[in-house]
Amino acid sequence: MRAPLTIAPSPDTADPRRLSAIASVGDQTVRLATTANVPLAQDSTPWVPPAALVGMRTGRDAVVYGDVSEHAVDGCSGAMSLLRSWYPERMVDVDITAPMSVPSTDTGGRGVGAFFSGGVDSYYTTLKHLDEITHLIFIHGFDIDLWNEDLAERTLVAMRKSAADLGRPLIEVRTDVRVWLDGNGVDWGPEGFGPLLAHVGLALSNVVAKIYIPASNTSADQKPNGSHPDLDPRWSSDAVSFVHDGLEATRAAKVKLFVDSDAAMRHLRVCWWNGKNDYNCGACEKCVRTMLNLYIAGGLERCTTLPDRIPVQAIDNLYLNKSAKTFVAENLAELKAAEVEDPELEAALQRALDRSEFRNQLNAARTIPTGLRNIATPQFFRFWFSRIRPPANEHLKGSR
Ligand SMILES: [Zn+2]
């Protein structure tokens, strides 16, 4: 077994809205930071989920210094067992220890949060539980890269307006923990994004006692994933519990729930392609998939963040992975069931389902030049240049 990785608190600032730590993996030592517009917990519990993932991927036991919730360490062991059973080829069986592990007491009087990226799953969970939810939580450094300040700022402006429309305060978080996970081989979709949500949620224990994590898939379409109904609750601590929400609804059903919400129709954000750094590109698989949901639910023309006509011809050029094909089949069934007469669209969706894998891969290859253009920006190079410095002469200040 290699030397353990360590994470130690780094109280390098008097700002209570900043949580910082020194993380050491082999000869790589970095300072990690998560900031927000609310006071963050200053114990080390939020570092447990990312430490567990990096430990399992790099084959190192993980030691988390500083006060850590005993409940979180116990839950983390269960989360690690589950991840090991899902990914035996990728995840090594390691131990996580927290020398200062302490039982914490619930301070009470806190609210209920929901992670809120502005997408279909976010709006569904938020509107379904709006009576109970007191705070919405947006994270820069999650699906929008840290270097992309321009898109993050425009998205934040929209999310602030949307939260105001919904009558709930927006907690704005910025974190570089994803960069550390990515840099240590953690695969974002299948492994990393749930533990990052857990890190942020645990850091918000001063403000919320329970957090909804909007589900990406239905109960009928479950597979090992970074966020999963069996995984998310295991990251809970004494102070914060996580609830994976929305398993009962398809994307079509989710859109139907919020199609009459002005907040959603003015600010819906679904694109992960962001061609030309657009809020929604209106042409990628996810944009088109959502436009189909809105069209069938009768809301496409009222949604101001997506084109109001479906680019039917463009469907032939979309790359569809396995889950995207599931969504095409779902939309085709919904279209046939709804009272929408659109034979041209129906035929295009059927062609997409019948497409050969060779043709599908050709479509994937066509997206490469645009993908490279999307990231090759001055901001991108500036961000990464600022991170490529000689190793800082960091010591484990604050470790015990
Ligand atoms: Zn798009």
Short mmCIF file of C-alpha atoms and ligand atoms in Angstrom, two decimals:
data_model
loop_
_atom_site.label_atom_id
_atom_site.label_comp_id
_atom_site.label_asym_id
_atom_site.label_seq_id
_atom_site.Cartn_x
_atom_site.Cartn_y
_atom_site.Cartn_z
CA MET A 1 0.00 0.00 0.00
CA ARG A 2 1.26 3.49 -0.81
CA ALA A 3 1.65 6.25 1.79
CA PRO A 4 -1.72 7.60 2.91
CA LEU A 5 -3.14 10.78 1.46
CA THR A 6 -3.86 13.46 4.01
CA ILE A 7 -6.26 16.37 4.20
CA ALA A 8 -5.74 18.91 6.96
CA PRO A 9 -7.67 22.09 7.71
CA SER A 10 -5.96 25.23 6.59
CA PRO A 11 -7.50 28.21 8.38
CA ASP A 12 -5.63 30.63 6.14
CA THR A 13 -8.18 33.38 6.42
CA ALA A 14 -10.48 34.92 8.96
CA ASP A 15 -13.35 34.77 6.47
CA PRO A 16 -16.04 32.40 7.86
CA ARG A 17 -17.40 32.02 4.33
CA ARG A 18 -14.28 30.19 3.20
CA LEU A 19 -13.39 26.56 3.96
CA SER A 20 -9.84 25.60 3.08
CA ALA A 21 -7.56 22.56 3.43
CA ILE A 22 -4.14 21.30 2.45
CA ALA A 23 -4.39 18.02 0.54
CA SER A 24 -1.32 15.83 0.05
CA VAL A 25 -1.24 12.84 -2.30
CA GLY A 26 2.29 11.47 -2.66
CA ASP A 27 4.53 14.42 -3.56
CA GLN A 28 1.59 16.51 -4.75
CA THR A 29 0.40 19.06 -2.21
CA VAL A 30 -2.35 21.54 -3.01
CA ARG A 31 -4.54 23.96 -1.16
CA LEU A 32 -8.24 23.37 -1.75
CA ALA A 33 -10.88 26.00 -1.13
CA THR A 34 -14.65 26.22 -1.10
CA THR A 35 -16.27 29.61 -0.64
CA ALA A 36 -19.86 30.78 -0.39
CA ASN A 37 -22.05 33.78 0.38
CA VAL A 38 -23.01 32.23 3.75
CA PRO A 39 -20.84 31.09 6.70
CA LEU A 40 -19.39 27.63 6.10
CA ALA A 41 -18.78 24.89 8.67
CA GLN A 42 -15.14 25.00 9.74
CA ASP A 43 -14.84 21.35 10.82
CA SER A 44 -13.27 18.78 8.48
CA THR A 45 -16.37 16.67 7.80
CA PRO A 46 -16.82 18.13 4.27
CA TRP A 47 -13.41 16.74 3.26
CA VAL A 48 -14.42 13.13 3.99
CA PRO A 49 -16.22 12.32 0.68
CA PRO A 50 -13.55 13.73 -1.67
CA ALA A 51 -10.76 12.12 0.42
CA ALA A 52 -12.52 8.75 0.17
CA LEU A 53 -12.81 8.95 -3.62
CA VAL A 54 -9.23 10.03 -4.22
CA GLY A 55 -8.00 7.37 -1.77
CA MET A 56 -9.88 4.61 -3.57
CA ARG A 57 -8.72 5.77 -7.00
CA THR A 58 -5.07 6.23 -6.05
CA GLY A 59 -4.79 3.16 -3.77
CA ARG A 60 -3.99 5.18 -0.64
CA ASP A 61 -5.56 5.11 2.78
CA ALA A 62 -6.99 8.52 3.59
CA VAL A 63 -6.43 10.47 6.80
CA VAL A 64 -8.62 13.51 7.47
CA TYR A 65 -7.30 15.77 10.24
CA GLY A 66 -9.47 18.16 12.21
CA ASP A 67 -12.87 17.59 13.84
CA VAL A 68 -14.99 15.18 11.81
CA SER A 69 -18.52 13.91 12.42
CA GLU A 70 -18.39 10.31 13.64
CA HIS A 71 -21.62 9.56 11.79
CA ALA A 72 -20.06 10.81 8.53
CA VAL A 73 -17.03 8.52 8.90
CA ASP A 74 -19.31 5.52 9.54
CA GLY A 75 -21.49 6.43 6.55
CA CYS A 76 -18.44 6.93 4.39
CA SER A 77 -17.35 3.33 5.01
CA GLY A 78 -20.69 2.20 3.62
CA ALA A 79 -20.34 4.51 0.63
CA MET A 80 -16.87 3.14 -0.10
CA SER A 81 -18.12 -0.48 0.07
CA LEU A 82 -20.87 0.35 -2.42
CA LEU A 83 -18.47 2.11 -4.81
CA ARG A 84 -16.06 -0.85 -4.55
CA SER A 85 -18.87 -3.26 -5.45
CA TRP A 86 -19.79 -1.13 -8.47
CA TYR A 87 -16.26 -0.51 -9.75
CA PRO A 88 -14.01 -3.38 -8.57
CA GLU A 89 -11.57 -2.68 -11.42
CA ARG A 90 -11.19 1.01 -10.61
CA MET A 91 -11.62 1.32 -6.86
CA VAL A 92 -9.09 -0.03 -4.34
CA ASP A 93 -10.17 -1.15 -0.88
CA VAL A 94 -8.67 1.47 1.46
CA ASP A 95 -9.32 2.80 4.95
CA ILE A 96 -10.42 6.28 5.85
CA THR A 97 -9.53 7.51 9.30
CA ALA A 98 -10.23 10.73 11.14
CA PRO A 99 -8.18 10.95 14.35
CA MET A 100 -10.35 13.74 15.75
CA SER A 101 -13.65 12.05 14.93
CA VAL A 102 -16.25 13.38 17.34
CA PRO A 103 -20.00 12.97 17.78
CA SER A 104 -21.60 16.32 16.99
CA THR A 105 -24.90 17.58 18.29
CA ASP A 106 -27.65 18.88 16.08
CA THR A 107 -27.93 22.62 16.61
CA GLY A 108 -31.46 22.70 15.16
CA GLY A 109 -33.20 25.72 13.70
CA ARG A 110 -31.69 25.29 10.28
CA GLY A 111 -33.33 25.07 6.88
CA VAL A 112 -33.81 22.64 4.01
CA GLY A 113 -31.75 23.06 0.86
CA ALA A 114 -31.90 21.79 -2.70
CA PHE A 115 -29.04 21.72 -5.17
CA PHE A 116 -30.07 23.98 -8.01
CA SER A 117 -28.30 24.18 -11.36
CA GLY A 118 -31.35 25.52 -13.19
CA GLY A 119 -32.04 22.28 -15.09
CA VAL A 120 -35.04 19.98 -15.44
CA ASP A 121 -34.21 17.89 -12.36
CA SER A 122 -33.56 21.01 -10.25
CA TYR A 123 -36.85 22.71 -11.10
CA TYR A 124 -38.82 19.52 -10.58
CA THR A 125 -37.43 18.84 -7.10
CA THR A 126 -37.62 22.50 -6.08
CA LEU A 127 -41.24 22.99 -7.14
CA LYS A 128 -42.29 19.62 -5.73
CA HIS A 129 -40.91 20.51 -2.30
CA LEU A 130 -41.19 24.31 -2.43
CA ASP A 131 -43.20 24.46 0.81
CA GLU A 132 -40.37 22.78 2.66
CA ILE A 133 -37.28 24.11 0.86
CA THR A 134 -35.76 27.25 2.39
CA HIS A 135 -32.56 27.63 0.31
CA LEU A 136 -31.41 26.86 -3.23
CA ILE A 137 -27.74 25.97 -3.74
CA PHE A 138 -25.76 26.80 -6.89
CA ILE A 139 -22.15 25.61 -7.33
CA HIS A 140 -19.57 27.16 -9.66
CA GLY A 141 -16.94 24.47 -10.29
CA PHE A 142 -19.58 21.76 -10.75
CA ASP A 143 -20.81 21.60 -14.35
CA ILE A 144 -19.35 25.01 -15.27
CA ASP A 145 -15.54 24.93 -15.20
CA LEU A 146 -13.81 27.33 -12.82
CA TRP A 147 -11.98 29.00 -15.69
CA ASN A 148 -15.27 29.87 -17.38
CA GLU A 149 -16.04 32.99 -15.33
CA ASP A 150 -18.06 34.52 -18.15
CA LEU A 151 -20.62 31.70 -18.35
CA ALA A 152 -20.61 31.31 -14.55
CA GLU A 153 -21.45 34.98 -14.06
CA ARG A 154 -24.28 34.96 -16.62
CA THR A 155 -25.64 31.76 -15.08
CA LEU A 156 -25.44 33.22 -11.58
CA VAL A 157 -27.40 36.29 -12.67
CA ALA A 158 -30.11 33.99 -14.08
CA MET A 159 -30.12 31.72 -11.01
CA ARG A 160 -30.45 34.75 -8.69
CA LYS A 161 -33.48 35.95 -10.65
CA SER A 162 -34.96 32.47 -10.69
CA ALA A 163 -34.47 32.02 -6.93
CA ALA A 164 -36.05 35.45 -6.37
CA ASP A 165 -39.03 34.43 -8.54
CA LEU A 166 -39.36 31.30 -6.40
CA GLY A 167 -39.05 33.35 -3.21
CA ARG A 168 -36.00 31.50 -1.86
CA PRO A 169 -32.48 32.77 -1.16
CA LEU A 170 -29.71 31.45 -3.40
CA ILE A 171 -26.60 30.07 -1.72
CA GLU A 172 -23.72 30.71 -4.13
CA VAL A 173 -20.81 28.33 -3.79
CA ARG A 174 -17.49 28.24 -5.61
CA THR A 175 -15.14 25.28 -5.19
CA ASP A 176 -11.97 23.88 -6.76
CA VAL A 177 -12.51 20.38 -5.35
CA ARG A 178 -13.56 19.03 -8.76
CA VAL A 179 -10.17 19.99 -10.19
CA TRP A 180 -8.54 17.88 -7.44
CA LEU A 181 -10.87 14.92 -8.09
CA ASP A 182 -10.30 15.10 -11.85
CA GLY A 183 -6.54 15.42 -11.36
CA ASN A 184 -6.46 12.23 -9.29
CA GLY A 185 -8.32 10.08 -11.81
CA VAL A 186 -11.83 10.25 -10.36
CA ASP A 187 -14.33 9.83 -13.21
CA TRP A 188 -16.78 12.73 -12.87
CA GLY A 189 -20.08 11.18 -14.05
CA PRO A 190 -19.93 7.65 -12.65
CA GLU A 191 -17.98 8.55 -9.49
CA GLY A 192 -17.20 12.15 -8.68
CA PHE A 193 -20.17 14.48 -8.89
CA GLY A 194 -22.15 13.03 -5.96
CA PRO A 195 -19.20 13.24 -3.54
CA LEU A 196 -18.64 16.85 -4.64
CA LEU A 197 -22.31 17.63 -3.86
CA ALA A 198 -21.79 15.93 -0.48
CA HIS A 199 -18.70 18.07 0.19
CA VAL A 200 -20.65 21.25 -0.49
CA GLY A 201 -23.71 20.09 1.45
CA LEU A 202 -21.65 19.17 4.52
CA ALA A 203 -19.93 22.57 4.34
CA LEU A 204 -23.37 24.21 4.56
CA SER A 205 -24.27 22.58 7.89
CA ASN A 206 -24.55 26.01 9.58
CA VAL A 207 -27.46 26.86 7.30
CA VAL A 208 -29.29 23.66 6.33
CA ALA A 209 -29.99 20.35 8.08
CA LYS A 210 -31.36 18.48 5.06
CA ILE A 211 -30.56 18.75 1.37
CA TYR A 212 -32.42 17.39 -1.64
CA ILE A 213 -30.24 16.01 -4.43
CA PRO A 214 -32.33 16.01 -7.64
CA ALA A 215 -32.21 12.61 -9.35
CA SER A 216 -30.97 12.32 -12.92
CA ASN A 217 -32.63 8.96 -13.58
CA THR A 218 -35.86 7.20 -12.69
CA SER A 219 -36.03 4.15 -10.43
CA ALA A 220 -36.56 2.02 -13.56
CA ASP A 221 -33.35 3.31 -15.12
CA GLN A 222 -30.84 2.96 -12.27
CA LYS A 223 -27.19 2.12 -12.77
CA PRO A 224 -24.03 2.84 -10.78
CA ASN A 225 -23.56 6.59 -10.82
CA GLY A 226 -21.83 9.40 -8.94
CA SER A 227 -25.18 10.36 -7.43
CA HIS A 228 -27.50 7.43 -6.71
CA PRO A 229 -30.35 6.73 -4.27
CA ASP A 230 -28.27 4.08 -2.48
CA LEU A 231 -25.13 6.25 -2.36
CA ASP A 232 -26.14 9.83 -1.56
CA PRO A 233 -27.66 9.20 1.92
CA ARG A 234 -24.43 7.49 3.02
CA TRP A 235 -22.56 10.81 2.85
CA SER A 236 -24.85 12.27 5.55
CA SER A 237 -23.36 13.52 8.83
CA ASP A 238 -24.86 14.15 12.27
CA ALA A 239 -25.65 17.67 11.07
CA VAL A 240 -26.78 17.23 7.43
CA SER A 241 -28.82 14.51 5.75
CA PHE A 242 -29.01 13.99 2.00
CA VAL A 243 -32.19 12.92 0.19
CA HIS A 244 -32.01 11.69 -3.41
CA ASP A 245 -35.25 12.98 -4.93
CA GLY A 246 -37.34 12.49 -8.06
CA LEU A 247 -36.92 8.79 -8.90
CA GLU A 248 -40.62 8.52 -9.67
CA ALA A 249 -40.66 10.93 -12.62
CA THR A 250 -39.39 10.72 -16.20
CA ARG A 251 -37.99 13.91 -17.74
CA ALA A 252 -41.28 14.30 -19.60
CA ALA A 253 -43.21 14.12 -16.31
CA LYS A 254 -40.78 16.54 -14.66
CA VAL A 255 -41.22 19.12 -17.43
CA LYS A 256 -45.01 18.80 -17.16
CA LEU A 257 -44.78 19.70 -13.46
CA PHE A 258 -42.95 23.00 -14.06
CA VAL A 259 -44.11 23.98 -17.55
CA ASP A 260 -46.43 26.61 -16.04
CA SER A 261 -43.75 28.09 -13.78
CA ASP A 262 -42.51 31.48 -14.99
CA ALA A 263 -39.28 31.04 -13.01
CA ALA A 264 -38.50 27.87 -14.95
CA MET A 265 -39.63 29.16 -18.34
CA ARG A 266 -37.46 32.29 -18.01
CA HIS A 267 -34.29 30.64 -16.72
CA LEU A 268 -34.19 26.93 -17.60
CA ARG A 269 -30.56 25.87 -18.18
CA VAL A 270 -29.87 22.40 -19.52
CA CYS A 271 -26.90 22.63 -21.90
CA TRP A 272 -23.65 20.87 -21.09
CA TRP A 273 -22.16 21.54 -24.48
CA ASN A 274 -22.27 25.35 -24.33
CA GLY A 275 -21.20 25.92 -27.93
CA LYS A 276 -20.02 29.54 -28.32
CA ASN A 277 -20.30 29.69 -24.51
CA ASP A 278 -24.08 29.99 -24.85
CA TYR A 279 -26.33 29.59 -21.81
CA ASN A 280 -28.16 26.90 -23.85
CA CYS A 281 -26.79 26.13 -27.31
CA GLY A 282 -30.20 24.89 -28.55
CA ALA A 283 -28.54 22.27 -30.75
CA CYS A 284 -26.87 19.60 -28.57
CA GLU A 285 -28.52 16.35 -27.57
CA LYS A 286 -29.55 17.62 -24.14
CA CYS A 287 -30.96 20.90 -25.44
CA VAL A 288 -32.91 19.11 -28.17
CA ARG A 289 -34.12 16.46 -25.73
CA THR A 290 -35.44 19.17 -23.40
CA MET A 291 -37.00 21.11 -26.28
CA LEU A 292 -38.88 17.94 -27.22
CA ASN A 293 -40.15 17.60 -23.62
CA LEU A 294 -41.29 21.23 -23.66
CA TYR A 295 -42.89 20.92 -27.12
CA ILE A 296 -44.92 17.87 -26.08
CA ALA A 297 -45.92 19.57 -22.80
CA GLY A 298 -47.02 22.67 -24.78
CA GLY A 299 -44.39 25.03 -23.31
CA LEU A 300 -41.63 25.34 -25.90
CA GLU A 301 -42.69 28.76 -27.19
CA ARG A 302 -42.88 30.15 -23.65
CA CYS A 303 -39.40 28.99 -22.68
CA THR A 304 -37.22 32.01 -23.36
CA THR A 305 -33.84 30.27 -22.96
CA LEU A 306 -34.26 27.78 -25.82
CA PRO A 307 -35.21 28.20 -29.50
CA ASP A 308 -38.95 27.90 -30.03
CA ARG A 309 -38.67 25.48 -32.93
CA ILE A 310 -37.18 22.00 -32.82
CA PRO A 311 -34.33 21.60 -35.35
CA VAL A 312 -35.85 18.40 -36.77
CA GLN A 313 -33.16 17.96 -39.44
CA ALA A 314 -30.41 18.29 -36.81
CA ILE A 315 -31.69 15.23 -34.96
CA ASP A 316 -30.07 13.09 -37.67
CA ASN A 317 -26.66 14.55 -36.75
CA LEU A 318 -26.83 14.07 -32.97
CA TYR A 319 -24.53 11.64 -31.23
CA LEU A 320 -26.66 9.42 -28.96
CA ASN A 321 -25.12 7.36 -26.19
CA LYS A 322 -27.11 4.63 -24.47
CA SER A 323 -28.95 6.89 -22.05
CA ALA A 324 -29.61 9.49 -24.78
CA LYS A 325 -31.29 6.73 -26.82
CA THR A 326 -33.49 5.96 -23.82
CA PHE A 327 -34.58 9.60 -23.80
CA VAL A 328 -35.33 9.51 -27.55
CA ALA A 329 -37.51 6.44 -27.03
CA GLU A 330 -39.24 8.15 -24.10
CA ASN A 331 -39.93 11.27 -26.17
CA LEU A 332 -41.21 9.25 -29.12
CA ALA A 333 -43.64 7.38 -26.85
CA GLU A 334 -44.75 10.67 -25.26
CA LEU A 335 -45.23 12.26 -28.69
CA LYS A 336 -47.40 9.37 -29.86
CA ALA A 337 -49.43 9.42 -26.64
CA ALA A 338 -49.96 13.20 -26.71
CA GLU A 339 -52.41 14.85 -29.03
CA VAL A 340 -49.59 16.31 -31.13
CA GLU A 341 -49.72 15.56 -34.86
CA ASP A 342 -46.16 15.86 -36.11
CA PRO A 343 -45.25 13.03 -38.52
CA GLU A 344 -42.00 14.71 -39.59
CA LEU A 345 -40.71 14.83 -36.00
CA GLU A 346 -41.97 11.33 -35.28
CA ALA A 347 -40.04 10.00 -38.29
CA ALA A 348 -36.87 11.83 -37.24
CA LEU A 349 -37.02 10.30 -33.74
CA GLN A 350 -37.64 6.85 -35.19
CA ARG A 351 -34.61 7.27 -37.53
CA ALA A 352 -32.50 8.24 -34.51
CA LEU A 353 -33.50 5.04 -32.73
CA ASP A 354 -32.80 2.92 -35.82
CA ARG A 355 -29.42 4.53 -36.56
CA SER A 356 -26.40 2.24 -36.94
CA GLU A 357 -23.60 2.50 -34.39
CA PHE A 358 -21.16 3.39 -37.20
CA ARG A 359 -23.25 6.39 -38.19
CA ASN A 360 -23.60 7.32 -34.53
CA GLN A 361 -19.80 7.32 -34.09
CA LEU A 362 -19.46 9.50 -37.21
CA ASN A 363 -21.76 12.01 -35.53
CA ALA A 364 -19.56 11.88 -32.41
CA ALA A 365 -16.43 12.58 -34.49
CA ARG A 366 -18.07 15.64 -36.05
CA THR A 367 -18.38 17.29 -32.65
CA ILE A 368 -14.62 17.21 -31.88
CA PRO A 369 -13.54 20.44 -33.65
CA THR A 370 -16.34 22.42 -32.00
CA GLY A 371 -15.51 20.89 -28.62
CA LEU A 372 -11.87 21.97 -28.93
CA ARG A 373 -12.91 25.46 -30.01
CA ASN A 374 -15.21 25.72 -26.99
CA ILE A 375 -12.44 25.24 -24.46
CA ALA A 376 -9.46 26.82 -26.25
CA THR A 377 -10.14 30.28 -24.85
CA PRO A 378 -7.78 32.79 -23.19
CA GLN A 379 -9.66 32.27 -19.89
CA PHE A 380 -9.01 28.52 -20.06
CA PHE A 381 -5.27 28.94 -20.61
CA ARG A 382 -5.00 31.67 -17.96
CA PHE A 383 -6.70 29.45 -15.37
CA TRP A 384 -4.51 26.43 -16.04
CA PHE A 385 -1.32 28.49 -16.25
CA SER A 386 -2.10 29.89 -12.80
CA ARG A 387 -2.31 26.33 -11.43
CA ILE A 388 0.92 25.09 -13.05
CA ARG A 389 3.43 26.47 -10.58
CA PRO A 390 6.39 24.89 -8.79
CA PRO A 391 5.06 22.82 -5.85
CA ALA A 392 4.21 25.19 -3.05
CA ASN A 393 6.28 24.80 0.08
CA GLU A 394 3.16 23.91 2.02
CA HIS A 395 3.24 22.29 5.40
CA LEU A 396 0.34 20.77 7.18
CA LYS A 397 -0.52 23.85 9.14
CA GLY A 398 -3.40 23.23 11.50
CA SER A 399 -3.04 19.46 11.45
CA ARG A 400 -3.21 17.60 14.69
ZN ZN B 1 -26.93 22.56 -25.74
#
